Coordinates of C-alpha atoms in Angstrom, one line a residue:
M195 CA -11.8 10.8 14.2
T196 CA -11.9 12.6 10.9
A197 CA -10.0 11.3 8.0
P198 CA -7.2 13.6 6.7
K199 CA -7.8 15.8 3.7
H200 CA -6.1 13.4 1.3
F201 CA -8.7 10.7 1.9
T202 CA -11.6 10.6 -0.6
P203 CA -14.9 11.0 1.3
V204 CA -16.5 7.6 1.9
E205 CA -19.8 8.8 0.5
F206 CA -18.0 9.8 -2.8
L207 CA -16.5 6.3 -3.0
R208 CA -20.0 4.8 -2.5
E209 CA -21.2 6.9 -5.4
C210 CA -18.3 5.6 -7.6
F211 CA -18.0 1.9 -6.8
D212 CA -19.9 -1.3 -6.2
Y213 CA -17.7 -3.5 -4.1
D214 CA -18.2 -7.2 -3.2
P215 CA -16.4 -7.9 0.1
E216 CA -16.5 -11.7 -0.6
T217 CA -14.7 -11.5 -3.9
G218 CA -12.9 -8.3 -3.5
L219 CA -14.0 -7.1 -6.9
F220 CA -15.0 -3.5 -7.7
R221 CA -17.3 -2.2 -10.5
W222 CA -17.8 1.3 -11.6
R223 CA -21.3 2.6 -10.8
V224 CA -23.3 5.0 -12.9
R225 CA -21.8 8.2 -11.5
P226 CA -24.1 11.2 -10.7
E227 CA -24.1 14.6 -12.3
H228 CA -22.2 16.4 -9.6
H229 CA -19.1 14.3 -10.3
F230 CA -18.6 16.0 -13.7
V231 CA -18.1 19.4 -15.1
S232 CA -20.6 18.9 -18.0
P233 CA -23.6 16.6 -18.7
R234 CA -21.8 15.5 -21.9
G235 CA -18.7 14.4 -19.9
R236 CA -21.0 12.5 -17.5
T237 CA -22.8 10.7 -20.4
A238 CA -19.6 9.8 -22.1
W239 CA -17.9 8.5 -18.9
N240 CA -20.9 6.4 -17.8
A241 CA -21.4 5.0 -21.3
R242 CA -17.8 3.9 -21.3
F243 CA -17.2 2.7 -17.7
A244 CA -20.4 2.1 -15.7
G245 CA -20.7 -1.6 -14.9
R246 CA -17.1 -2.4 -15.8
A247 CA -14.4 -3.6 -13.5
A248 CA -12.6 -0.8 -11.6
F249 CA -9.0 -0.6 -10.3
A250 CA -7.5 -1.9 -13.6
H251 CA -4.1 -0.2 -13.0
T252 CA -1.4 -1.2 -10.6
T253 CA 1.1 1.0 -8.7
S254 CA 4.8 0.3 -8.9
H255 CA 4.5 -1.6 -5.6
G256 CA 1.8 -3.9 -7.0
Y257 CA -1.4 -2.3 -5.5
P258 CA -4.5 -2.1 -7.7
S259 CA -5.3 1.6 -8.1
T260 CA -7.4 4.0 -10.1
N261 CA -7.5 7.8 -10.4
L262 CA -10.5 9.9 -9.4
T263 CA -11.2 13.6 -9.8
L264 CA -13.3 15.0 -6.9
P265 CA -16.0 17.5 -7.7
G266 CA -13.7 20.4 -6.7
G267 CA -11.2 19.3 -9.3
E268 CA -8.7 17.6 -6.9
K269 CA -7.2 14.5 -8.5
L270 CA -6.4 11.5 -6.3
Q271 CA -5.0 8.1 -6.7
I272 CA -7.2 5.5 -4.9
L273 CA -5.9 2.2 -3.8
A274 CA -8.3 -0.8 -3.9
H275 CA -7.6 -2.1 -0.5
R276 CA -8.1 1.3 1.1
A277 CA -11.3 1.8 -0.8
A278 CA -12.5 -1.6 0.3
W279 CA -11.8 -0.9 3.9
A280 CA -13.6 2.5 3.7
L281 CA -16.7 1.1 2.0
V282 CA -17.2 -1.8 4.5
A283 CA -16.1 0.0 7.7
G284 CA -17.7 3.3 6.8
E285 CA -14.5 5.2 7.6
H286 CA -10.9 5.2 6.5
C287 CA -8.3 3.3 8.2
L288 CA -5.8 5.9 9.3
G289 CA -2.9 3.5 9.7
R290 CA -1.6 0.8 7.5
I291 CA -3.8 -2.0 6.0
D292 CA -2.2 -5.4 5.9
H293 CA -3.0 -8.1 3.3
R294 CA -3.1 -11.3 5.4
D295 CA -2.0 -13.5 2.4
N296 CA 0.5 -10.9 1.1
D297 CA -1.3 -10.8 -2.3
F298 CA -1.8 -7.1 -2.9
S299 CA -4.3 -7.8 -5.7
N300 CA -6.6 -9.7 -3.2
S301 CA -8.9 -7.0 -1.8
K302 CA -11.4 -9.3 -0.2
F303 CA -12.4 -7.7 3.0
G304 CA -11.5 -10.8 5.1
N305 CA -8.0 -10.5 3.8
L306 CA -7.5 -7.0 5.1
R307 CA -6.7 -5.9 8.6
P308 CA -5.4 -2.7 10.2
A309 CA -1.7 -2.9 11.2
T310 CA 1.1 -0.9 12.7
P311 CA 4.2 -0.5 10.5
S312 CA 5.9 -3.1 12.6
Q313 CA 3.1 -5.6 12.2
N314 CA 3.0 -4.9 8.5
S315 CA 6.7 -5.6 8.1
G316 CA 6.3 -8.8 10.2
N317 CA 4.0 -10.1 7.5
R318 CA 6.3 -9.2 4.6
R319 CA 7.7 -12.0 2.5
S320 CA 11.4 -12.7 2.3
R321 CA 13.3 -12.9 -1.0
P322 CA 12.8 -16.2 -2.7
D323 CA 16.5 -17.1 -2.5
K324 CA 16.9 -16.3 1.3
L325 CA 15.5 -17.6 4.6
K326 CA 13.8 -14.7 6.4
G327 CA 15.9 -13.2 9.3
A328 CA 19.1 -15.1 8.4
F329 CA 22.1 -13.1 7.1
W330 CA 25.7 -14.3 6.3
D331 CA 28.2 -12.6 8.6
A332 CA 31.5 -12.8 6.6
E333 CA 33.5 -11.3 9.5
H334 CA 32.6 -14.2 11.8
G335 CA 32.1 -16.9 9.1
R336 CA 28.6 -17.7 10.5
Y337 CA 25.0 -16.8 9.9
R338 CA 23.3 -14.1 12.0
A339 CA 19.7 -13.9 13.0
I340 CA 18.3 -10.4 13.3
I341 CA 14.7 -9.1 13.8
T342 CA 13.3 -5.6 14.0
V343 CA 10.1 -5.2 16.0
A344 CA 8.5 -1.8 16.7
G345 CA 11.6 -0.1 15.3
K346 CA 14.0 -1.9 17.6
R347 CA 16.6 -4.1 15.9
T348 CA 17.6 -7.2 17.9
H349 CA 20.5 -9.5 17.3
L350 CA 19.3 -13.1 18.0
G351 CA 22.7 -14.8 17.7
R352 CA 25.2 -16.4 15.3
F353 CA 24.6 -19.9 13.9
D354 CA 26.4 -22.5 11.9
T355 CA 23.6 -22.8 9.3
E356 CA 21.2 -20.5 7.6
E357 CA 18.4 -22.8 8.7
Q358 CA 19.4 -22.4 12.4
A359 CA 19.4 -18.6 12.1
H360 CA 16.1 -18.7 10.4
A361 CA 14.6 -20.9 13.1
A362 CA 15.7 -18.3 15.7
Y363 CA 14.1 -15.6 13.7
V364 CA 10.8 -17.5 13.4
K365 CA 10.6 -18.0 17.2
A366 CA 11.3 -14.3 17.8
A367 CA 8.8 -13.3 15.0
V368 CA 6.0 -15.3 16.7
D369 CA 6.7 -13.5 20.0
G370 CA 7.2 -10.1 18.4
F371 CA 4.5 -10.0 15.7
G372 CA 1.9 -12.5 16.9
E373 CA -0.7 -13.2 14.2
F374 CA 1.3 -11.0 11.8
A375 CA 4.4 -13.3 11.9
R376 CA 5.4 -14.7 8.5
A377 CA 8.2 -17.2 8.4
A378 CA 8.8 -17.2 4.6

């Protein structure tokens, strides 16, 4: 399957980055002439960036990113985890890429896996002040346990404690998300 137009060609990424799948670190490569409009721009860019760490910026969601201009002048924002996947797999992941440890700055290849939107949300962390899947139901004066799997929201019951509601969520998460289930 061909990657959509908004994906940077894998060969172009290989010309831009050295990537170590064990550490998840990227370094800028000496980029070739066809990446630049002028030889002077190429010389200046390579003198400043070649060999240095890449993906120094972070998106508002916490993903390491960088900007690239393709030879035709199109500017694209590149996310480190997507570039890592493309460089190792040789093709772009057309769906979501989940970080197993939920650390968006960890782009080690072993920490990345393709995921459906539902699986990706199953691995999402809860707020630090709440137990995942447990919600106070003021109308009934009890805690509710709720889970959404594959777009289907399921009420798991009402419970006397937040911990009981959370336990019901955890059991349903293991059934619904499998290896993507995250309790906290």
